[in-house]
Amino acid sequence: MNFDSLSDEFNKKGYIYIENFFNDSLMDTCHKKILTHFASNPEYKHDKSFIERSDTDVIPWFPQLDGEEIFNALENDINLKKLTENILGKDWKALYSMVMISSKSSNGQAWHQDCNSENKKFFNLNRLVYTMDINNSTGGEVVVIEGSHENGIIPSNASGKDIGHEIIISPKKGSLLLLHGHLWHKVLPINNHVRASTNYRCVPKDTPDDITDICVYRNMLYRFSDNKVLVNRN
């Protein structure tokens, strides 16, 4: 694995997608844990107002906080650590792992940035691990605007639907998708299958731990810590 080349690609595009990063056996074990957890905990953690305004149908779970040690194996993967350090530099910091699940026939996630891009120095890195195949049949593909991590805040809805050339990514089981926190991206609606992914968020040295507290949508800036709309953008 050429870490320098992958890091250069990430810096240019704002994302990289790598298939067969993790073995199928580990993915199957983690996916079984995910489905078992959500079978008994299917409730949304966000308030109804956020779900409606953000057009985001995602139920989160933080497995490592619940003592699910199998998820440590993903985070401790030596190639993942090397790649992360190559992109973020030494003394980068892991934040948390978050499983995101969407139910059948749900909306996916609207266009957004995972953190405020007003200061280009501060950003998070999303390290998304896929324990299942996601494709046109299941729905829930990831859509990105290449290079948009360098373009500032995502345009508001008033700018129209077209915000750039859309690239659709259909992650396979065992794949890794790295997204810059300033990258403009969304998740397509879910079809006939539950969708799951696990995000191991991390940040470069000297980046505030709460960098992802404020999320940027086309219609608002939203702060999760107190469930507050900071800015209406429509």
PDB file of C-alpha atoms in Angstrom:
ATOM      1  CA  MET A   1       0.000   0.000   0.000  1.00  0.00           C
ATOM      2  CA  ASN A   2       1.512   3.313  -1.120  1.00  0.00           C
ATOM      3  CA  PHE A   3       0.625   5.656   1.728  1.00  0.00           C
ATOM      4  CA  ASP A   4       2.279   8.701   0.155  1.00  0.00           C
ATOM      5  CA  SER A   5       0.288   8.302  -3.054  1.00  0.00           C
ATOM      6  CA  LEU A   6      -2.970   7.789  -1.168  1.00  0.00           C
ATOM      7  CA  SER A   7      -2.278  10.847   0.993  1.00  0.00           C
ATOM      8  CA  ASP A   8      -1.631  12.975  -2.106  1.00  0.00           C
ATOM      9  CA  GLU A   9      -4.870  11.716  -3.644  1.00  0.00           C
ATOM     10  CA  PHE A  10      -6.787  12.561  -0.487  1.00  0.00           C
ATOM     11  CA  ASN A  11      -5.358  16.086  -0.294  1.00  0.00           C
ATOM     12  CA  LYS A  12      -6.335  16.719  -3.904  1.00  0.00           C
ATOM     13  CA  LYS A  13      -9.793  15.145  -3.964  1.00  0.00           C
ATOM     14  CA  GLY A  14     -10.910  15.419  -0.330  1.00  0.00           C
ATOM     15  CA  TYR A  15     -11.642  11.698  -0.205  1.00  0.00           C
ATOM     16  CA  ILE A  16     -10.201   8.290  -1.031  1.00  0.00           C
ATOM     17  CA  TYR A  17     -11.989   4.966  -1.430  1.00  0.00           C
ATOM     18  CA  ILE A  18     -10.148   1.658  -0.946  1.00  0.00           C
ATOM     19  CA  GLU A  19     -11.711  -1.770  -1.437  1.00  0.00           C
ATOM     20  CA  ASN A  20     -10.705  -4.933   0.457  1.00  0.00           C
ATOM     21  CA  PHE A  21      -9.142  -2.969   3.299  1.00  0.00           C
ATOM     22  CA  PHE A  22     -10.611  -5.277   5.967  1.00  0.00           C
ATOM     23  CA  ASN A  23     -11.226  -9.031   5.811  1.00  0.00           C
ATOM     24  CA  ASP A  24     -14.720 -10.454   5.373  1.00  0.00           C
ATOM     25  CA  SER A  25     -14.687 -12.442   8.610  1.00  0.00           C
ATOM     26  CA  LEU A  26     -14.110  -9.340  10.726  1.00  0.00           C
ATOM     27  CA  MET A  27     -16.755  -7.451   8.749  1.00  0.00           C
ATOM     28  CA  ASP A  28     -19.308 -10.224   9.294  1.00  0.00           C
ATOM     29  CA  THR A  29     -18.654 -10.279  13.043  1.00  0.00           C
ATOM     30  CA  CYS A  30     -19.031  -6.510  13.356  1.00  0.00           C
ATOM     31  CA  HIS A  31     -22.127  -6.435  11.163  1.00  0.00           C
ATOM     32  CA  LYS A  32     -23.815  -9.095  13.294  1.00  0.00           C
ATOM     33  CA  LYS A  33     -23.094  -6.966  16.385  1.00  0.00           C
ATOM     34  CA  ILE A  34     -24.595  -3.917  14.658  1.00  0.00           C
ATOM     35  CA  LEU A  35     -27.801  -5.664  13.624  1.00  0.00           C
ATOM     36  CA  THR A  36     -28.211  -7.238  17.069  1.00  0.00           C
ATOM     37  CA  HIS A  37     -27.823  -3.866  18.796  1.00  0.00           C
ATOM     38  CA  PHE A  38     -30.282  -2.016  16.576  1.00  0.00           C
ATOM     39  CA  ALA A  39     -32.842  -4.807  16.786  1.00  0.00           C
ATOM     40  CA  SER A  40     -33.257  -3.894  20.455  1.00  0.00           C
ATOM     41  CA  ASN A  41     -32.441  -0.144  20.220  1.00  0.00           C
ATOM     42  CA  PRO A  42     -34.186   1.220  17.128  1.00  0.00           C
ATOM     43  CA  GLU A  43     -34.895   4.706  18.456  1.00  0.00           C
ATOM     44  CA  TYR A  44     -33.582   7.955  16.970  1.00  0.00           C
ATOM     45  CA  LYS A  45     -31.254   9.916  19.245  1.00  0.00           C
ATOM     46  CA  HIS A  46     -31.901  13.294  17.592  1.00  0.00           C
ATOM     47  CA  ASP A  47     -34.951  15.456  18.146  1.00  0.00           C
ATOM     48  CA  LYS A  48     -37.753  15.426  15.594  1.00  0.00           C
ATOM     49  CA  SER A  49     -37.054  18.990  14.465  1.00  0.00           C
ATOM     50  CA  PHE A  50     -33.480  18.120  13.499  1.00  0.00           C
ATOM     51  CA  ILE A  51     -34.534  15.025  11.569  1.00  0.00           C
ATOM     52  CA  GLU A  52     -37.084  16.990   9.571  1.00  0.00           C
ATOM     53  CA  ARG A  53     -34.896  20.022   8.858  1.00  0.00           C
ATOM     54  CA  SER A  54     -31.712  18.094   8.080  1.00  0.00           C
ATOM     55  CA  ASP A  55     -33.513  15.463   5.979  1.00  0.00           C
ATOM     56  CA  THR A  56     -31.248  12.925   7.688  1.00  0.00           C
ATOM     57  CA  ASP A  57     -32.487   9.461   8.706  1.00  0.00           C
ATOM     58  CA  VAL A  58     -29.628   8.052  10.753  1.00  0.00           C
ATOM     59  CA  ILE A  59     -29.621   6.304  14.136  1.00  0.00           C
ATOM     60  CA  PRO A  60     -26.190   6.448  15.818  1.00  0.00           C
ATOM     61  CA  TRP A  61     -24.508   3.994  18.183  1.00  0.00           C
ATOM     62  CA  PHE A  62     -21.116   4.301  19.890  1.00  0.00           C
ATOM     63  CA  PRO A  63     -20.038   0.647  20.264  1.00  0.00           C
ATOM     64  CA  GLN A  64     -16.659   1.184  21.924  1.00  0.00           C
ATOM     65  CA  LEU A  65     -18.323   3.190  24.682  1.00  0.00           C
ATOM     66  CA  ASP A  66     -20.547   0.158  25.258  1.00  0.00           C
ATOM     67  CA  GLY A  67     -17.518  -2.100  25.617  1.00  0.00           C
ATOM     68  CA  GLU A  68     -17.819  -3.857  22.248  1.00  0.00           C
ATOM     69  CA  GLU A  69     -14.137  -4.727  21.893  1.00  0.00           C
ATOM     70  CA  ILE A  70     -14.406  -6.188  18.383  1.00  0.00           C
ATOM     71  CA  PHE A  71     -14.640  -2.614  17.097  1.00  0.00           C
ATOM     72  CA  ASN A  72     -11.202  -1.928  18.599  1.00  0.00           C
ATOM     73  CA  ALA A  73      -9.732  -4.310  16.031  1.00  0.00           C
ATOM     74  CA  LEU A  74     -10.820  -1.993  13.226  1.00  0.00           C
ATOM     75  CA  GLU A  75      -9.431   1.117  14.877  1.00  0.00           C
ATOM     76  CA  ASN A  76      -6.128  -0.601  15.705  1.00  0.00           C
ATOM     77  CA  ASP A  77      -5.521  -1.871  12.175  1.00  0.00           C
ATOM     78  CA  ILE A  78      -1.878  -1.049  11.418  1.00  0.00           C
ATOM     79  CA  ASN A  79      -2.531   0.072   7.835  1.00  0.00           C
ATOM     80  CA  LEU A  80      -5.353   2.340   8.948  1.00  0.00           C
ATOM     81  CA  LYS A  81      -3.076   3.948  11.524  1.00  0.00           C
ATOM     82  CA  LYS A  82      -0.264   4.431   9.002  1.00  0.00           C
ATOM     83  CA  LEU A  83      -2.578   5.917   6.410  1.00  0.00           C
ATOM     84  CA  THR A  84      -4.167   8.233   8.964  1.00  0.00           C
ATOM     85  CA  GLU A  85      -0.787   9.510  10.139  1.00  0.00           C
ATOM     86  CA  ASN A  86       0.332  10.053   6.561  1.00  0.00           C
ATOM     87  CA  ILE A  87      -2.700  12.247   5.947  1.00  0.00           C
ATOM     88  CA  LEU A  88      -2.986  14.074   9.289  1.00  0.00           C
ATOM     89  CA  GLY A  89       0.623  14.077  10.470  1.00  0.00           C
ATOM     90  CA  LYS A  90       2.073  12.901  13.760  1.00  0.00           C
ATOM     91  CA  ASP A  91       0.198  13.286  17.038  1.00  0.00           C
ATOM     92  CA  TRP A  92      -3.220  13.042  15.379  1.00  0.00           C
ATOM     93  CA  LYS A  93      -6.019  12.105  17.757  1.00  0.00           C
ATOM     94  CA  ALA A  94      -8.831   9.562  17.560  1.00  0.00           C
ATOM     95  CA  LEU A  95     -12.201  10.944  18.681  1.00  0.00           C
ATOM     96  CA  TYR A  96     -14.754   8.111  18.708  1.00  0.00           C
ATOM     97  CA  SER A  97     -16.343   5.417  16.607  1.00  0.00           C
ATOM     98  CA  MET A  98     -19.953   5.846  15.584  1.00  0.00           C
ATOM     99  CA  VAL A  99     -22.091   3.254  13.859  1.00  0.00           C
ATOM    100  CA  MET A 100     -24.712   4.866  11.647  1.00  0.00           C
ATOM    101  CA  ILE A 101     -27.722   2.839  10.610  1.00  0.00           C
ATOM    102  CA  SER A 102     -30.609   3.809   8.349  1.00  0.00           C
ATOM    103  CA  SER A 103     -33.857   1.873   8.086  1.00  0.00           C
ATOM    104  CA  LYS A 104     -35.430   0.569   4.916  1.00  0.00           C
ATOM    105  CA  SER A 105     -37.055   3.257   2.738  1.00  0.00           C
ATOM    106  CA  SER A 106     -35.510   6.093   4.755  1.00  0.00           C
ATOM    107  CA  ASN A 107     -34.112   9.335   3.365  1.00  0.00           C
ATOM    108  CA  GLY A 108     -30.380   8.811   3.798  1.00  0.00           C
ATOM    109  CA  GLN A 109     -28.505  12.060   4.473  1.00  0.00           C
ATOM    110  CA  ALA A 110     -28.870  15.422   2.750  1.00  0.00           C
ATOM    111  CA  TRP A 111     -25.896  17.446   1.448  1.00  0.00           C
ATOM    112  CA  HIS A 112     -23.673  18.566   4.314  1.00  0.00           C
ATOM    113  CA  GLN A 113     -20.201  19.163   5.698  1.00  0.00           C
ATOM    114  CA  ASP A 114     -19.293  17.415   8.938  1.00  0.00           C
ATOM    115  CA  CYS A 115     -17.644  20.513  10.381  1.00  0.00           C
ATOM    116  CA  ASN A 116     -17.550  24.248   9.751  1.00  0.00           C
ATOM    117  CA  SER A 117     -15.146  25.170   6.950  1.00  0.00           C
ATOM    118  CA  GLU A 118     -14.691  28.853   7.829  1.00  0.00           C
ATOM    119  CA  ASN A 119     -11.221  28.052   9.184  1.00  0.00           C
ATOM    120  CA  LYS A 120      -9.465  25.677   6.761  1.00  0.00           C
ATOM    121  CA  LYS A 121      -6.904  24.773   9.412  1.00  0.00           C
ATOM    122  CA  PHE A 122      -9.429  22.911  11.550  1.00  0.00           C
ATOM    123  CA  PHE A 123     -11.195  19.824  10.229  1.00  0.00           C
ATOM    124  CA  ASN A 124     -11.994  16.237  11.110  1.00  0.00           C
ATOM    125  CA  LEU A 125     -11.300  13.085   9.167  1.00  0.00           C
ATOM    126  CA  ASN A 126     -14.107  10.587   8.658  1.00  0.00           C
ATOM    127  CA  ARG A 127     -12.812   7.020   8.368  1.00  0.00           C
ATOM    128  CA  LEU A 128     -15.840   5.056   7.200  1.00  0.00           C
ATOM    129  CA  VAL A 129     -15.779   1.270   7.371  1.00  0.00           C
ATOM    130  CA  TYR A 130     -18.414  -0.761   5.514  1.00  0.00           C
ATOM    131  CA  THR A 131     -19.522  -4.106   6.918  1.00  0.00           C
ATOM    132  CA  MET A 132     -21.973  -4.689   4.044  1.00  0.00           C
ATOM    133  CA  ASP A 133     -22.260  -4.057   0.320  1.00  0.00           C
ATOM    134  CA  ILE A 134     -23.997  -0.804  -0.571  1.00  0.00           C
ATOM    135  CA  ASN A 135     -25.172  -0.456  -4.149  1.00  0.00           C
ATOM    136  CA  ASN A 136     -28.048   0.550  -6.403  1.00  0.00           C
ATOM    137  CA  SER A 137     -30.184  -2.288  -5.067  1.00  0.00           C
ATOM    138  CA  THR A 138     -29.805  -1.402  -1.382  1.00  0.00           C
ATOM    139  CA  GLY A 139     -29.636   2.339  -1.928  1.00  0.00           C
ATOM    140  CA  GLY A 140     -27.615   4.519   0.416  1.00  0.00           C
ATOM    141  CA  GLU A 141     -24.698   5.186  -1.926  1.00  0.00           C
ATOM    142  CA  VAL A 142     -22.362   8.044  -0.993  1.00  0.00           C
ATOM    143  CA  VAL A 143     -22.251  11.090  -3.262  1.00  0.00           C
ATOM    144  CA  VAL A 144     -19.315  13.515  -3.154  1.00  0.00           C
ATOM    145  CA  ILE A 145     -18.177  16.667  -4.945  1.00  0.00           C
ATOM    146  CA  GLU A 146     -14.491  16.083  -5.638  1.00  0.00           C
ATOM    147  CA  GLY A 147     -12.224  18.878  -4.396  1.00  0.00           C
ATOM    148  CA  SER A 148     -15.046  20.677  -2.591  1.00  0.00           C
ATOM    149  CA  HIS A 149     -13.106  20.543   0.690  1.00  0.00           C
ATOM    150  CA  GLU A 150     -11.172  23.498  -0.729  1.00  0.00           C
ATOM    151  CA  ASN A 151     -14.263  25.490  -1.749  1.00  0.00           C
ATOM    152  CA  GLY A 152     -15.455  26.801   1.608  1.00  0.00           C
ATOM    153  CA  ILE A 153     -18.966  26.465   2.964  1.00  0.00           C
ATOM    154  CA  ILE A 154     -21.423  24.361   0.965  1.00  0.00           C
ATOM    155  CA  PRO A 155     -23.849  26.548  -1.057  1.00  0.00           C
ATOM    156  CA  SER A 156     -27.293  27.205   0.419  1.00  0.00           C
ATOM    157  CA  ASN A 157     -30.466  25.912  -1.220  1.00  0.00           C
ATOM    158  CA  ALA A 158     -30.925  29.350  -2.745  1.00  0.00           C
ATOM    159  CA  SER A 159     -27.990  28.563  -5.056  1.00  0.00           C
ATOM    160  CA  GLY A 160     -29.975  25.837  -6.834  1.00  0.00           C
ATOM    161  CA  LYS A 161     -29.677  22.063  -6.931  1.00  0.00           C
ATOM    162  CA  ASP A 162     -26.495  21.903  -9.014  1.00  0.00           C
ATOM    163  CA  ILE A 163     -23.469  22.414  -6.767  1.00  0.00           C
ATOM    164  CA  GLY A 164     -20.893  20.569  -8.859  1.00  0.00           C
ATOM    165  CA  HIS A 165     -20.072  17.298 -10.590  1.00  0.00           C
ATOM    166  CA  GLU A 166     -21.463  14.471  -8.471  1.00  0.00           C
ATOM    167  CA  ILE A 167     -19.453  11.286  -7.983  1.00  0.00           C
ATOM    168  CA  ILE A 168     -21.383   8.277  -6.685  1.00  0.00           C
ATOM    169  CA  ILE A 169     -19.515   5.751  -4.549  1.00  0.00           C
ATOM    170  CA  SER A 170     -20.989   2.284  -3.912  1.00  0.00           C
ATOM    171  CA  PRO A 171     -18.933   0.914  -1.001  1.00  0.00           C
ATOM    172  CA  LYS A 172     -18.338  -2.813  -0.839  1.00  0.00           C
ATOM    173  CA  LYS A 173     -18.043  -4.917   2.299  1.00  0.00           C
ATOM    174  CA  GLY A 174     -14.570  -4.501   3.748  1.00  0.00           C
ATOM    175  CA  SER A 175     -13.945  -1.164   2.066  1.00  0.00           C
ATOM    176  CA  LEU A 176     -12.653   2.054   3.610  1.00  0.00           C
ATOM    177  CA  LEU A 177     -13.829   5.533   2.636  1.00  0.00           C
ATOM    178  CA  LEU A 178     -11.952   8.541   3.996  1.00  0.00           C
ATOM    179  CA  LEU A 179     -13.769  11.890   3.827  1.00  0.00           C
ATOM    180  CA  HIS A 180     -12.369  15.311   4.709  1.00  0.00           C
ATOM    181  CA  GLY A 181     -14.695  17.046   7.166  1.00  0.00           C
ATOM    182  CA  HIS A 182     -15.108  20.004   4.780  1.00  0.00           C
ATOM    183  CA  LEU A 183     -16.035  17.827   1.782  1.00  0.00           C
ATOM    184  CA  TRP A 184     -19.540  18.338   0.377  1.00  0.00           C
ATOM    185  CA  HIS A 185     -21.268  14.960   0.496  1.00  0.00           C
ATOM    186  CA  LYS A 186     -24.588  13.191   0.972  1.00  0.00           C
ATOM    187  CA  VAL A 187     -26.090   9.701   1.231  1.00  0.00           C
ATOM    188  CA  LEU A 188     -28.787   8.635  -1.231  1.00  0.00           C
ATOM    189  CA  PRO A 189     -32.171   7.314  -0.030  1.00  0.00           C
ATOM    190  CA  ILE A 190     -32.282   3.748   1.267  1.00  0.00           C
ATOM    191  CA  ASN A 191     -34.235   1.160  -0.716  1.00  0.00           C
ATOM    192  CA  ASN A 192     -35.110  -2.323   0.495  1.00  0.00           C
ATOM    193  CA  HIS A 193     -32.324  -3.030   2.956  1.00  0.00           C
ATOM    194  CA  VAL A 194     -31.067  -1.624   6.250  1.00  0.00           C
ATOM    195  CA  ARG A 195     -27.884   0.416   5.693  1.00  0.00           C
ATOM    196  CA  ALA A 196     -24.955   0.511   8.120  1.00  0.00           C
ATOM    197  CA  SER A 197     -21.493   2.033   8.263  1.00  0.00           C
ATOM    198  CA  THR A 198     -19.016   2.729  11.064  1.00  0.00           C
ATOM    199  CA  ASN A 199     -17.188   6.061  11.277  1.00  0.00           C
ATOM    200  CA  TYR A 200     -13.889   6.278  13.164  1.00  0.00           C
ATOM    201  CA  ARG A 201     -13.540  10.041  13.431  1.00  0.00           C
ATOM    202  CA  CYS A 202     -10.188  11.643  14.169  1.00  0.00           C
ATOM    203  CA  VAL A 203      -8.470  15.032  13.959  1.00  0.00           C
ATOM    204  CA  PRO A 204      -5.025  16.522  13.324  1.00  0.00           C
ATOM    205  CA  LYS A 205      -2.910  17.779  16.212  1.00  0.00           C
ATOM    206  CA  ASP A 206      -4.250  20.890  17.997  1.00  0.00           C
ATOM    207  CA  THR A 207      -7.741  20.533  16.534  1.00  0.00           C
ATOM    208  CA  PRO A 208     -10.585  21.036  19.062  1.00  0.00           C
ATOM    209  CA  ASP A 209     -12.260  17.792  20.144  1.00  0.00           C
ATOM    210  CA  ASP A 210     -15.690  19.304  19.476  1.00  0.00           C
ATOM    211  CA  ILE A 211     -14.905  20.168  15.851  1.00  0.00           C
ATOM    212  CA  THR A 212     -17.891  18.099  14.660  1.00  0.00           C
ATOM    213  CA  ASP A 213     -20.356  19.678  17.099  1.00  0.00           C
ATOM    214  CA  ILE A 214     -21.447  22.099  14.365  1.00  0.00           C
ATOM    215  CA  CYS A 215     -22.595  20.519  11.109  1.00  0.00           C
ATOM    216  CA  VAL A 216     -23.204  22.552   7.952  1.00  0.00           C
ATOM    217  CA  TYR A 217     -26.282  21.794   5.861  1.00  0.00           C
ATOM    218  CA  ARG A 218     -27.515  23.695   2.819  1.00  0.00           C
ATOM    219  CA  ASN A 219     -30.395  25.127   4.871  1.00  0.00           C
ATOM    220  CA  MET A 220     -28.750  25.632   8.282  1.00  0.00           C
ATOM    221  CA  LEU A 221     -25.797  25.420  10.645  1.00  0.00           C
ATOM    222  CA  TYR A 222     -26.728  23.045  13.448  1.00  0.00           C
ATOM    223  CA  ARG A 223     -25.073  22.494  16.851  1.00  0.00           C
ATOM    224  CA  PHE A 224     -25.597  19.023  18.281  1.00  0.00           C
ATOM    225  CA  SER A 225     -24.516  19.725  21.863  1.00  0.00           C
ATOM    226  CA  ASP A 226     -27.624  21.787  22.567  1.00  0.00           C
ATOM    227  CA  ASN A 227     -29.813  20.826  19.584  1.00  0.00           C
ATOM    228  CA  LYS A 228     -29.774  24.387  18.266  1.00  0.00           C
ATOM    229  CA  VAL A 229     -30.015  25.893  14.794  1.00  0.00           C
ATOM    230  CA  LEU A 230     -27.276  28.539  14.777  1.00  0.00           C
ATOM    231  CA  VAL A 231     -27.963  29.929  11.301  1.00  0.00           C
ATOM    232  CA  ASN A 232     -30.905  29.614   8.939  1.00  0.00           C
ATOM    233  CA  ARG A 233     -29.479  29.600   5.415  1.00  0.00           C
ATOM    234  CA  ASN A 234     -32.663  29.591   3.291  1.00  0.00           C
TER     235      ASN A 234
END
